[in-house]
Amino acid sequence: MKSKHNLQNLNSGVVTAVDGSVVDCVFEDKLPSLYNLLEVEGERKILIEVISLIDSRTVRGIALTPVQGLERDSRVRDTGGPIKVPVGKKLLGRVFDVFGNPIDRKDPPEVEEYRSIHVRPVPLTERETSEELFRTGIKAIDILAPLEKGGKAGMFGGAGVGKTVLIMEMIHNMVGKYEGVSVFCGIGERVREAEELYREVKESGVLDSTLLVYGQMNEQPGARFRVGHSALTMAEYFRDNANQDVLLLIDNIFRFIQAGAEVSGLMGRLPSRVGYQPTMGTELAELEERICSTRRGAITSIQAVYVPADDFTDPAAVHTFNHLSSSIVLSRRRASQGLYPAIDPLKSYSKMLVPHVVGERHYNIAQDIRRTLSEYEDLKDIIAMLGMEELSQEDQKTVHRARKLERFLTQPFFVTEQFTDKKGKMVDLEDALEGCRRILEGDFEDYSEGDFYMIGSLADLREDKHKGSEGEK
């Protein structure tokens, strides 16, 4: 097992000031480089990352671990390099912190290599530019907001709308279809959420193909700020060395920006617009630009995005939007109606949904779905006040088709089988498109809306209808 750092001939210094998580250190011989990790000598292991150089002898760093017991004149050692995390296939099925230490109460894994978390993005000449779709097997996403393989998708939603379930289903489908690996990165996660997700991943049978990295909510802002880089470093190994496709799930990218704002404030930098750090755009880009496709494999990222006060002009949301190729909006209203996954078909979009990428047929069907559902939204006020009877025959047909489409876009998930007693369905894109096309063309006027609820493809509809007919006999 290789060591993270060469502990021989370490450069030594002294702590001269401690202000919360900000620590100043003086070095006589050699000044540590930016992002180097400093270790405080003593009973408690305190780790500090160098953020800025004050003068020819002094560095200022941010503590990545609790600073209780740290005092002036404490001796510090320069480890000679930045944070390094383990990489390799033997890490699968385990849970790690920002330093790559296992936190799942199991024996340390066998590690063959450690890598720095500060890595330059893949050069443009090595990137794969083919516009390939990432099929999830989830109808609402594949039709209305298709994901880009090697791209970044934002998933907007609050608590209780099915965000974790959607993440779990994507992990399940990724492993089953692409034979790839999934890396889950929890930035500022609550301990309860982390434990629940670990248990759900284990119960779903996909833990052996999943790696989890957490920077929990109670940890120092510096640790939360770097955990995304640690997870990406582990994911890049599977893409570049194991030649595998990787599904990188980040929850929550807003907490990464928030941690950066805390670090910036602690360092005494003047805030920018709405109190965010002046370096927010650069920091976000350094993380996001490492997520891409190469000839060896692809890292496809799905990121939960919190929008403060539902203000989409907030700088955090605007900067995040610039990096996303798809946006999936989860609706609390649809969740309350039992329409799962609660994806809002009118607010979700994708840059991939253009004719030359998805094809004319897919594009036209998606546009027809949006137009039908949009007309239904416009008619809802009239229905509420006057009733369906006051609508024209054409508008009534539109309403019926829209309601069938809404229910057809629901889908039973594999990870919820034990709760719903419905077998999970992974639906092929062609089957999903054909089902929507036939509903739009009015092929199922004799069917009720409930017949389309929680089914996979149209084959399930015919099977359910047949079972219903036998029951009546």
Short mmCIF file of C-alpha atoms in Angstrom, two decimals:
data_model
loop_
_atom_site.label_atom_id
_atom_site.label_comp_id
_atom_site.label_asym_id
_atom_site.label_seq_id
_atom_site.Cartn_x
_atom_site.Cartn_y
_atom_site.Cartn_z
CA MET A 1 0.00 0.00 0.00
CA LYS A 2 1.50 3.31 -1.08
CA SER A 3 1.53 6.32 1.23
CA LYS A 4 -0.34 9.47 0.34
CA HIS A 5 2.63 11.71 1.08
CA ASN A 6 6.39 11.38 1.42
CA LEU A 7 6.87 12.03 5.13
CA GLN A 8 10.66 12.28 4.94
CA ASN A 9 12.37 15.69 5.10
CA LEU A 10 9.09 17.52 5.61
CA ASN A 11 9.21 21.30 5.65
CA SER A 12 8.29 22.56 9.13
CA GLY A 13 6.66 25.80 10.32
CA VAL A 14 4.82 27.48 13.18
CA VAL A 15 1.21 28.63 13.60
CA THR A 16 1.16 32.40 14.19
CA ALA A 17 -2.59 33.14 14.10
CA VAL A 18 -5.88 31.24 14.36
CA ASP A 19 -9.11 33.00 13.38
CA GLY A 20 -11.92 30.46 13.27
CA SER A 21 -11.06 28.11 10.39
CA VAL A 22 -8.38 30.47 9.02
CA VAL A 23 -4.82 29.66 10.08
CA ASP A 24 -1.63 31.63 9.37
CA CYS A 25 1.69 29.78 9.43
CA VAL A 26 5.31 30.97 9.15
CA PHE A 27 7.95 28.82 7.42
CA GLU A 28 11.66 29.55 7.71
CA ASP A 29 13.18 27.32 5.02
CA LYS A 30 10.76 26.92 2.14
CA LEU A 31 7.30 28.32 1.53
CA PRO A 32 4.63 25.64 0.76
CA SER A 33 2.92 25.81 -2.63
CA LEU A 34 -0.73 26.78 -3.08
CA TYR A 35 -3.17 23.94 -2.22
CA ASN A 36 -0.49 22.05 -0.28
CA LEU A 37 -1.79 20.17 2.73
CA LEU A 38 -0.34 21.13 6.12
CA GLU A 39 -0.51 18.80 9.10
CA VAL A 40 -0.42 20.09 12.69
CA GLU A 41 1.74 18.07 15.07
CA GLY A 42 -0.07 16.91 18.21
CA GLU A 43 -2.59 14.47 19.63
CA ARG A 44 -5.41 15.55 17.30
CA LYS A 45 -4.84 15.41 13.56
CA ILE A 46 -5.60 18.87 12.17
CA LEU A 47 -5.25 19.35 8.39
CA ILE A 48 -4.98 22.74 6.69
CA GLU A 49 -5.02 23.57 2.97
CA VAL A 50 -2.90 26.51 1.79
CA ILE A 51 -5.19 29.06 0.11
CA SER A 52 -2.98 32.15 -0.25
CA LEU A 53 0.61 33.34 0.21
CA ILE A 54 0.80 36.39 2.53
CA ASP A 55 4.50 37.23 2.19
CA SER A 56 7.85 35.53 1.62
CA ARG A 57 7.54 33.56 4.87
CA THR A 58 3.81 33.36 5.69
CA VAL A 59 0.97 31.30 4.20
CA ARG A 60 -2.74 31.45 5.01
CA GLY A 61 -4.78 28.28 4.95
CA ILE A 62 -8.26 27.01 5.67
CA ALA A 63 -8.75 24.16 8.15
CA LEU A 64 -10.35 21.04 6.66
CA THR A 65 -10.87 19.41 10.06
CA PRO A 66 -12.13 20.80 13.41
CA VAL A 67 -9.62 23.21 14.98
CA GLN A 68 -10.34 22.55 18.67
CA GLY A 69 -7.04 22.53 20.52
CA LEU A 70 -5.13 24.44 17.82
CA GLU A 71 -3.10 27.32 19.26
CA ARG A 72 -0.34 29.73 18.36
CA ASP A 73 3.20 28.33 18.22
CA SER A 74 1.89 24.87 17.27
CA ARG A 75 4.27 23.11 14.88
CA VAL A 76 3.00 22.34 11.38
CA ARG A 77 4.49 20.16 8.65
CA ASP A 78 4.13 20.68 4.92
CA THR A 79 3.16 17.31 3.45
CA GLY A 80 4.72 18.41 0.16
CA GLY A 81 1.58 18.12 -1.95
CA PRO A 82 -2.18 18.70 -2.12
CA ILE A 83 -4.96 16.44 -0.86
CA LYS A 84 -4.52 12.98 -2.39
CA VAL A 85 -7.24 10.35 -2.54
CA PRO A 86 -7.09 6.63 -3.37
CA VAL A 87 -8.27 5.43 -6.77
CA GLY A 88 -8.99 1.98 -8.15
CA LYS A 89 -11.64 -0.68 -8.63
CA LYS A 90 -11.24 -1.96 -5.07
CA LEU A 91 -12.91 1.20 -3.79
CA LEU A 92 -16.29 0.17 -5.22
CA GLY A 93 -18.95 -0.53 -2.63
CA ARG A 94 -17.33 1.77 -0.08
CA VAL A 95 -18.02 5.20 1.46
CA PHE A 96 -15.27 7.83 1.78
CA ASP A 97 -14.69 11.33 3.12
CA VAL A 98 -12.94 14.22 1.36
CA PHE A 99 -9.49 12.74 2.19
CA GLY A 100 -10.35 9.30 0.81
CA ASN A 101 -10.62 7.75 4.26
CA PRO A 102 -13.33 5.05 4.58
CA ILE A 103 -16.21 6.09 6.83
CA ASP A 104 -18.36 2.96 6.56
CA ARG A 105 -16.82 1.22 9.61
CA LYS A 106 -15.12 -1.41 7.44
CA ASP A 107 -11.45 -2.31 7.06
CA PRO A 108 -9.40 0.08 4.89
CA PRO A 109 -9.43 -1.01 1.23
CA GLU A 110 -6.32 -2.12 -0.61
CA VAL A 111 -4.97 0.96 -2.38
CA GLU A 112 -2.49 0.82 -5.24
CA GLU A 113 -2.39 4.52 -6.10
CA TYR A 114 -3.16 7.95 -4.68
CA ARG A 115 -3.91 10.95 -6.88
CA SER A 116 -4.08 14.68 -6.30
CA ILE A 117 -7.58 16.12 -6.31
CA HIS A 118 -6.36 19.19 -8.21
CA VAL A 119 -6.22 18.04 -11.83
CA ARG A 120 -6.44 20.08 -15.01
CA PRO A 121 -9.46 19.37 -17.25
CA VAL A 122 -8.97 17.08 -20.26
CA PRO A 123 -7.49 19.08 -23.20
CA LEU A 124 -9.90 19.90 -26.01
CA THR A 125 -7.91 17.74 -28.42
CA GLU A 126 -8.64 14.63 -26.31
CA ARG A 127 -12.35 15.24 -25.78
CA GLU A 128 -15.03 13.24 -27.57
CA THR A 129 -17.36 15.62 -29.34
CA SER A 130 -19.93 13.19 -30.76
CA GLU A 131 -23.44 14.11 -29.65
CA GLU A 132 -24.48 10.79 -28.17
CA LEU A 133 -27.58 10.40 -26.01
CA PHE A 134 -27.48 8.92 -22.54
CA ARG A 135 -30.54 6.67 -22.29
CA THR A 136 -31.96 6.39 -18.78
CA GLY A 137 -34.92 4.08 -19.47
CA ILE A 138 -37.17 6.73 -17.88
CA LYS A 139 -39.81 7.89 -20.37
CA ALA A 140 -40.26 11.50 -19.26
CA ILE A 141 -36.51 12.18 -19.34
CA ASP A 142 -35.63 10.33 -22.56
CA ILE A 143 -38.45 11.98 -24.53
CA LEU A 144 -38.62 15.55 -23.19
CA ALA A 145 -35.19 16.21 -21.64
CA PRO A 146 -32.73 13.69 -23.12
CA LEU A 147 -29.37 13.57 -21.39
CA GLU A 148 -26.05 13.96 -23.17
CA LYS A 149 -23.50 11.20 -22.72
CA GLY A 150 -20.56 12.96 -21.12
CA GLY A 151 -22.74 15.98 -20.40
CA LYS A 152 -24.20 17.59 -17.33
CA ALA A 153 -27.85 17.58 -16.30
CA GLY A 154 -29.37 19.67 -13.53
CA MET A 155 -32.19 18.24 -11.44
CA PHE A 156 -34.27 20.89 -9.68
CA GLY A 157 -36.45 19.85 -6.77
CA GLY A 158 -37.09 20.25 -3.08
CA ALA A 159 -37.68 17.66 -0.37
CA GLY A 160 -40.39 15.07 -0.87
CA VAL A 161 -40.77 15.24 -4.66
CA GLY A 162 -38.85 12.04 -5.44
CA LYS A 163 -35.34 13.37 -6.07
CA THR A 164 -33.55 10.57 -4.19
CA VAL A 165 -35.74 7.91 -5.81
CA LEU A 166 -34.91 9.31 -9.26
CA ILE A 167 -31.19 9.25 -8.42
CA MET A 168 -31.50 5.65 -7.20
CA GLU A 169 -33.30 4.56 -10.36
CA MET A 170 -30.62 6.13 -12.55
CA ILE A 171 -27.91 4.29 -10.61
CA HIS A 172 -29.84 1.03 -11.10
CA ASN A 173 -30.37 1.60 -14.84
CA MET A 174 -26.78 2.72 -15.43
CA VAL A 175 -25.34 -0.45 -13.92
CA GLY A 176 -27.82 -2.72 -15.67
CA LYS A 177 -27.54 -1.23 -19.14
CA TYR A 178 -24.09 0.30 -19.54
CA GLU A 179 -22.11 -1.95 -17.22
CA GLY A 180 -20.58 1.25 -15.90
CA VAL A 181 -20.01 2.53 -12.41
CA SER A 182 -21.80 5.16 -10.36
CA VAL A 183 -20.11 7.70 -8.12
CA PHE A 184 -22.34 9.57 -5.67
CA CYS A 185 -20.96 12.81 -4.26
CA GLY A 186 -22.78 14.29 -1.27
CA ILE A 187 -21.82 17.93 -0.75
CA GLY A 188 -23.17 19.26 2.53
CA GLU A 189 -25.33 16.16 2.96
CA ARG A 190 -27.25 15.61 6.15
CA VAL A 191 -26.05 12.54 8.05
CA ARG A 192 -29.59 11.11 7.87
CA GLU A 193 -29.68 11.48 4.07
CA ALA A 194 -26.27 9.85 3.70
CA GLU A 195 -27.25 6.85 5.82
CA GLU A 196 -30.58 6.43 4.00
CA LEU A 197 -28.98 6.57 0.56
CA TYR A 198 -26.31 4.05 1.53
CA ARG A 199 -28.98 1.68 2.82
CA GLU A 200 -31.12 2.10 -0.31
CA VAL A 201 -28.15 1.51 -2.61
CA LYS A 202 -27.28 -1.64 -0.67
CA GLU A 203 -30.86 -2.95 -0.70
CA SER A 204 -31.14 -2.29 -4.44
CA GLY A 205 -28.21 -4.59 -5.10
CA VAL A 206 -26.05 -1.99 -6.89
CA LEU A 207 -23.59 -1.20 -4.08
CA ASP A 208 -20.81 -3.28 -5.68
CA SER A 209 -20.86 -0.93 -8.68
CA THR A 210 -21.22 2.27 -6.68
CA LEU A 211 -18.79 4.49 -4.83
CA LEU A 212 -19.98 7.14 -2.36
CA VAL A 213 -18.06 10.24 -1.23
CA TYR A 214 -19.43 12.58 1.42
CA GLY A 215 -18.61 16.01 2.79
CA GLN A 216 -21.28 16.18 5.45
CA MET A 217 -23.15 19.25 6.62
CA ASN A 218 -21.43 19.34 10.02
CA GLU A 219 -17.93 19.38 8.52
CA GLN A 220 -15.71 22.40 7.95
CA PRO A 221 -16.56 24.57 4.89
CA GLY A 222 -13.13 23.75 3.45
CA ALA A 223 -13.94 20.02 3.46
CA ARG A 224 -17.35 20.59 1.85
CA PHE A 225 -15.70 22.80 -0.75
CA ARG A 226 -13.21 20.08 -1.80
CA VAL A 227 -15.33 16.92 -1.64
CA GLY A 228 -16.52 17.41 -5.23
CA HIS A 229 -12.92 17.41 -6.44
CA SER A 230 -12.22 14.22 -4.48
CA ALA A 231 -15.21 12.43 -6.02
CA LEU A 232 -14.26 13.59 -9.54
CA THR A 233 -10.70 12.33 -9.09
CA MET A 234 -12.04 8.87 -8.21
CA ALA A 235 -14.47 8.99 -11.15
CA GLU A 236 -11.73 10.02 -13.60
CA TYR A 237 -9.82 6.81 -12.82
CA PHE A 238 -12.72 4.67 -14.07
CA ARG A 239 -13.02 6.79 -17.23
CA ASP A 240 -9.31 7.12 -18.08
CA ASN A 241 -7.76 3.90 -16.72
CA ALA A 242 -10.61 1.36 -16.55
CA ASN A 243 -12.22 2.64 -19.80
CA GLN A 244 -15.68 2.60 -18.22
CA ASP A 245 -18.63 4.95 -18.42
CA VAL A 246 -19.30 6.74 -15.15
CA LEU A 247 -22.51 8.20 -13.79
CA LEU A 248 -21.58 11.00 -11.37
CA LEU A 249 -24.41 12.15 -9.12
CA ILE A 250 -23.86 15.36 -7.15
CA ASP A 251 -26.19 16.45 -4.38
CA ASN A 252 -26.14 19.43 -4.06
CA ILE A 253 -24.12 21.66 -6.38
CA PHE A 254 -25.53 24.76 -4.68
CA ARG A 255 -23.92 23.62 -1.43
CA PHE A 256 -20.56 23.56 -3.25
CA ILE A 257 -21.06 27.22 -4.17
CA GLN A 258 -22.26 27.95 -0.65
CA ALA A 259 -19.15 26.32 0.88
CA GLY A 260 -16.99 28.39 -1.48
CA ALA A 261 -18.73 31.54 -0.27
CA GLU A 262 -18.02 30.55 3.34
CA VAL A 263 -14.34 29.95 2.57
CA SER A 264 -14.11 33.26 0.70
CA GLY A 265 -15.72 35.13 3.59
CA LEU A 266 -13.39 33.49 6.13
CA MET A 267 -10.41 34.54 4.01
CA GLY A 268 -11.61 38.15 4.18
CA ARG A 269 -12.33 38.62 0.47
CA LEU A 270 -14.82 41.29 -0.53
CA PRO A 271 -18.14 39.67 -1.55
CA SER A 272 -19.56 40.01 -5.04
CA ARG A 273 -23.19 40.25 -6.15
CA VAL A 274 -25.80 39.01 -3.61
CA GLY A 275 -22.97 38.17 -1.20
CA TYR A 276 -21.38 35.42 -3.28
CA GLN A 277 -17.62 35.02 -3.56
CA PRO A 278 -15.95 37.03 -6.38
CA THR A 279 -14.33 33.82 -7.67
CA MET A 280 -17.57 31.79 -7.93
CA GLY A 281 -17.54 31.49 -11.73
CA THR A 282 -13.94 30.26 -11.78
CA GLU A 283 -14.42 27.79 -8.93
CA LEU A 284 -17.54 26.28 -10.48
CA ALA A 285 -15.88 26.04 -13.90
CA GLU A 286 -12.82 24.27 -12.42
CA LEU A 287 -15.15 21.54 -11.16
CA GLU A 288 -17.61 21.36 -14.07
CA GLU A 289 -15.03 21.38 -16.87
CA ARG A 290 -13.54 18.12 -15.61
CA ILE A 291 -16.83 16.36 -16.44
CA CYS A 292 -16.59 15.31 -20.10
CA SER A 293 -16.29 12.46 -22.60
CA THR A 294 -13.05 11.11 -24.00
CA ARG A 295 -12.28 8.28 -26.41
CA ARG A 296 -11.74 6.00 -23.42
CA GLY A 297 -15.00 6.64 -21.59
CA ALA A 298 -17.47 9.26 -20.41
CA ILE A 299 -18.43 10.91 -17.14
CA THR A 300 -22.11 11.81 -17.27
CA SER A 301 -23.18 14.02 -14.40
CA ILE A 302 -26.60 14.55 -12.86
CA GLN A 303 -26.59 17.36 -10.35
CA ALA A 304 -29.22 18.42 -7.88
CA VAL A 305 -29.56 22.20 -8.01
CA TYR A 306 -31.22 24.30 -5.33
CA VAL A 307 -32.58 27.62 -6.53
CA PRO A 308 -32.64 30.17 -3.66
CA ALA A 309 -36.12 31.63 -3.17
CA ASP A 310 -37.13 30.20 -6.60
CA ASP A 311 -35.19 33.08 -8.18
CA PHE A 312 -33.71 31.80 -11.43
CA THR A 313 -31.75 35.05 -11.83
CA ASP A 314 -29.74 34.25 -8.69
CA PRO A 315 -26.00 34.22 -9.60
CA ALA A 316 -25.57 30.64 -8.34
CA ALA A 317 -28.36 29.39 -10.63
CA VAL A 318 -27.20 31.46 -13.61
CA HIS A 319 -23.59 30.23 -13.38
CA THR A 320 -24.76 26.63 -13.01
CA PHE A 321 -27.10 26.90 -16.02
CA ASN A 322 -24.14 27.87 -18.21
CA HIS A 323 -22.61 24.42 -17.71
CA LEU A 324 -25.73 22.25 -18.08
CA SER A 325 -26.91 20.51 -21.23
CA SER A 326 -30.20 19.30 -19.72
CA SER A 327 -32.53 20.60 -17.03
CA ILE A 328 -35.01 18.34 -15.22
CA VAL A 329 -37.57 20.16 -13.07
CA LEU A 330 -39.44 18.20 -10.41
CA SER A 331 -42.90 19.53 -9.60
CA ARG A 332 -44.42 19.38 -6.12
CA ARG A 333 -47.88 19.71 -7.67
CA ARG A 334 -47.39 16.62 -9.82
CA ALA A 335 -46.00 14.72 -6.82
CA SER A 336 -49.12 15.59 -4.81
CA GLN A 337 -51.22 14.13 -7.65
CA GLY A 338 -49.26 10.87 -7.50
CA LEU A 339 -47.70 11.41 -10.93
CA TYR A 340 -44.26 9.85 -10.39
CA PRO A 341 -41.63 10.61 -11.48
CA ALA A 342 -42.86 14.14 -10.75
CA ILE A 343 -41.05 15.68 -13.73
CA ASP A 344 -42.64 18.85 -15.07
CA PRO A 345 -42.82 18.26 -18.87
CA LEU A 346 -43.25 21.96 -19.68
CA LYS A 347 -40.37 23.33 -17.60
CA SER A 348 -37.84 20.57 -18.29
CA TYR A 349 -35.66 21.02 -21.37
CA SER A 350 -32.51 19.79 -23.07
CA LYS A 351 -30.06 21.24 -25.57
CA MET A 352 -29.99 17.78 -27.14
CA LEU A 353 -33.66 17.99 -28.15
CA VAL A 354 -32.99 19.26 -31.67
CA PRO A 355 -33.79 17.46 -34.97
CA HIS A 356 -30.18 16.86 -36.05
CA VAL A 357 -29.37 15.09 -32.76
CA VAL A 358 -32.49 13.15 -31.74
CA GLY A 359 -34.05 12.95 -35.22
CA GLU A 360 -37.09 14.61 -36.78
CA ARG A 361 -39.59 12.06 -35.44
CA HIS A 362 -38.47 12.34 -31.81
CA TYR A 363 -38.32 16.14 -32.02
CA ASN A 364 -41.81 16.46 -33.54
CA ILE A 365 -43.41 14.08 -31.01
CA ALA A 366 -41.79 15.98 -28.11
CA GLN A 367 -43.06 19.29 -29.49
CA ASP A 368 -46.57 17.87 -29.93
CA ILE A 369 -46.54 16.61 -26.33
CA ARG A 370 -45.54 20.04 -25.04
CA ARG A 371 -48.12 21.79 -27.19
CA THR A 372 -50.92 19.46 -26.04
CA LEU A 373 -49.98 19.79 -22.35
CA SER A 374 -49.61 23.57 -22.71
CA GLU A 375 -53.10 23.86 -24.22
CA TYR A 376 -54.44 21.73 -21.36
CA GLU A 377 -52.84 24.11 -18.83
CA ASP A 378 -54.55 27.07 -20.56
CA LEU A 379 -57.93 25.28 -20.41
CA LYS A 380 -57.72 24.39 -16.71
CA ASP A 381 -59.18 27.72 -15.55
CA ILE A 382 -62.18 27.36 -17.86
CA ILE A 383 -62.73 23.77 -16.69
CA ALA A 384 -62.57 24.86 -13.05
CA MET A 385 -65.14 27.63 -13.54
CA LEU A 386 -67.53 26.23 -16.17
CA GLY A 387 -66.83 22.51 -16.39
CA MET A 388 -65.74 20.26 -19.26
CA GLU A 389 -69.18 20.49 -20.92
CA GLU A 390 -68.58 24.10 -21.95
CA LEU A 391 -65.49 23.23 -23.98
CA SER A 392 -65.64 22.59 -27.71
CA GLN A 393 -65.38 19.01 -28.98
CA GLU A 394 -61.81 19.67 -30.13
CA ASP A 395 -60.77 21.11 -26.75
CA GLN A 396 -62.34 18.17 -24.94
CA LYS A 397 -60.26 15.80 -27.08
CA THR A 398 -57.14 17.82 -26.25
CA VAL A 399 -57.88 17.58 -22.53
CA HIS A 400 -58.45 13.81 -22.64
CA ARG A 401 -55.27 13.24 -24.63
CA ALA A 402 -53.25 15.51 -22.34
CA ARG A 403 -54.44 13.68 -19.23
CA LYS A 404 -53.57 10.32 -20.82
CA LEU A 405 -50.14 11.66 -21.75
CA GLU A 406 -49.55 12.84 -18.17
CA ARG A 407 -50.32 9.37 -16.88
CA PHE A 408 -48.39 7.59 -19.61
CA LEU A 409 -45.30 9.58 -18.59
CA THR A 410 -45.52 8.03 -15.11
CA GLN A 411 -43.48 4.89 -14.60
CA PRO A 412 -42.98 2.20 -11.93
CA PHE A 413 -39.39 2.14 -10.64
CA PHE A 414 -37.28 -0.86 -9.73
CA VAL A 415 -36.15 0.81 -6.50
CA THR A 416 -39.73 1.33 -5.29
CA GLU A 417 -41.07 -2.18 -5.96
CA GLN A 418 -41.23 -3.00 -2.26
CA PHE A 419 -43.37 0.09 -1.59
CA THR A 420 -45.69 0.14 -4.62
CA ASP A 421 -46.00 -3.59 -5.30
CA LYS A 422 -45.52 -2.71 -8.99
CA LYS A 423 -42.74 -4.30 -10.97
CA GLY A 424 -40.19 -1.76 -12.18
CA LYS A 425 -40.07 -0.95 -15.89
CA MET A 426 -37.16 0.26 -18.01
CA VAL A 427 -38.72 1.57 -21.21
CA ASP A 428 -36.94 1.71 -24.55
CA LEU A 429 -37.03 5.14 -26.19
CA GLU A 430 -38.70 3.84 -29.35
CA ASP A 431 -41.51 2.21 -27.35
CA ALA A 432 -42.01 5.41 -25.34
CA LEU A 433 -42.18 7.56 -28.49
CA GLU A 434 -44.61 5.17 -30.20
CA GLY A 435 -46.90 5.24 -27.17
CA CYS A 436 -46.96 9.06 -27.08
CA ARG A 437 -47.53 9.27 -30.84
CA ARG A 438 -50.55 6.97 -30.74
CA ILE A 439 -52.07 8.84 -27.78
CA LEU A 440 -51.60 12.16 -29.63
CA GLU A 441 -53.27 10.74 -32.72
CA GLY A 442 -56.28 9.60 -30.69
CA ASP A 443 -55.83 5.83 -31.03
CA PHE A 444 -57.05 5.17 -27.49
CA GLU A 445 -60.29 7.11 -27.22
CA ASP A 446 -62.04 4.05 -25.69
CA TYR A 447 -59.46 3.75 -22.91
CA SER A 448 -59.74 5.60 -19.61
CA GLU A 449 -56.96 7.78 -18.19
CA GLY A 450 -56.31 5.29 -15.40
CA ASP A 451 -55.35 2.60 -17.92
CA PHE A 452 -52.16 4.57 -18.71
CA TYR A 453 -51.12 5.16 -15.11
CA MET A 454 -47.88 3.48 -13.97
CA ILE A 455 -47.29 1.32 -17.03
CA GLY A 456 -44.17 0.90 -19.13
CA SER A 457 -44.80 0.59 -22.87
CA LEU A 458 -48.09 0.05 -24.71
CA ALA A 459 -47.55 -3.70 -24.39
CA ASP A 460 -48.30 -3.30 -20.67
CA LEU A 461 -51.46 -1.37 -21.50
CA ARG A 462 -52.82 -4.20 -23.66
CA GLU A 463 -51.86 -6.75 -21.03
CA ASP A 464 -53.58 -4.78 -18.25
CA LYS A 465 -56.68 -4.28 -20.40
CA HIS A 466 -56.81 -7.98 -21.20
CA LYS A 467 -56.56 -8.84 -17.50
CA GLY A 468 -59.38 -6.38 -16.77
CA SER A 469 -61.61 -8.00 -19.39
CA GLU A 470 -61.05 -11.48 -17.97
CA GLY A 471 -61.89 -10.18 -14.51
CA GLU A 472 -65.25 -8.82 -15.74
CA LYS A 473 -66.14 -12.24 -17.20
#
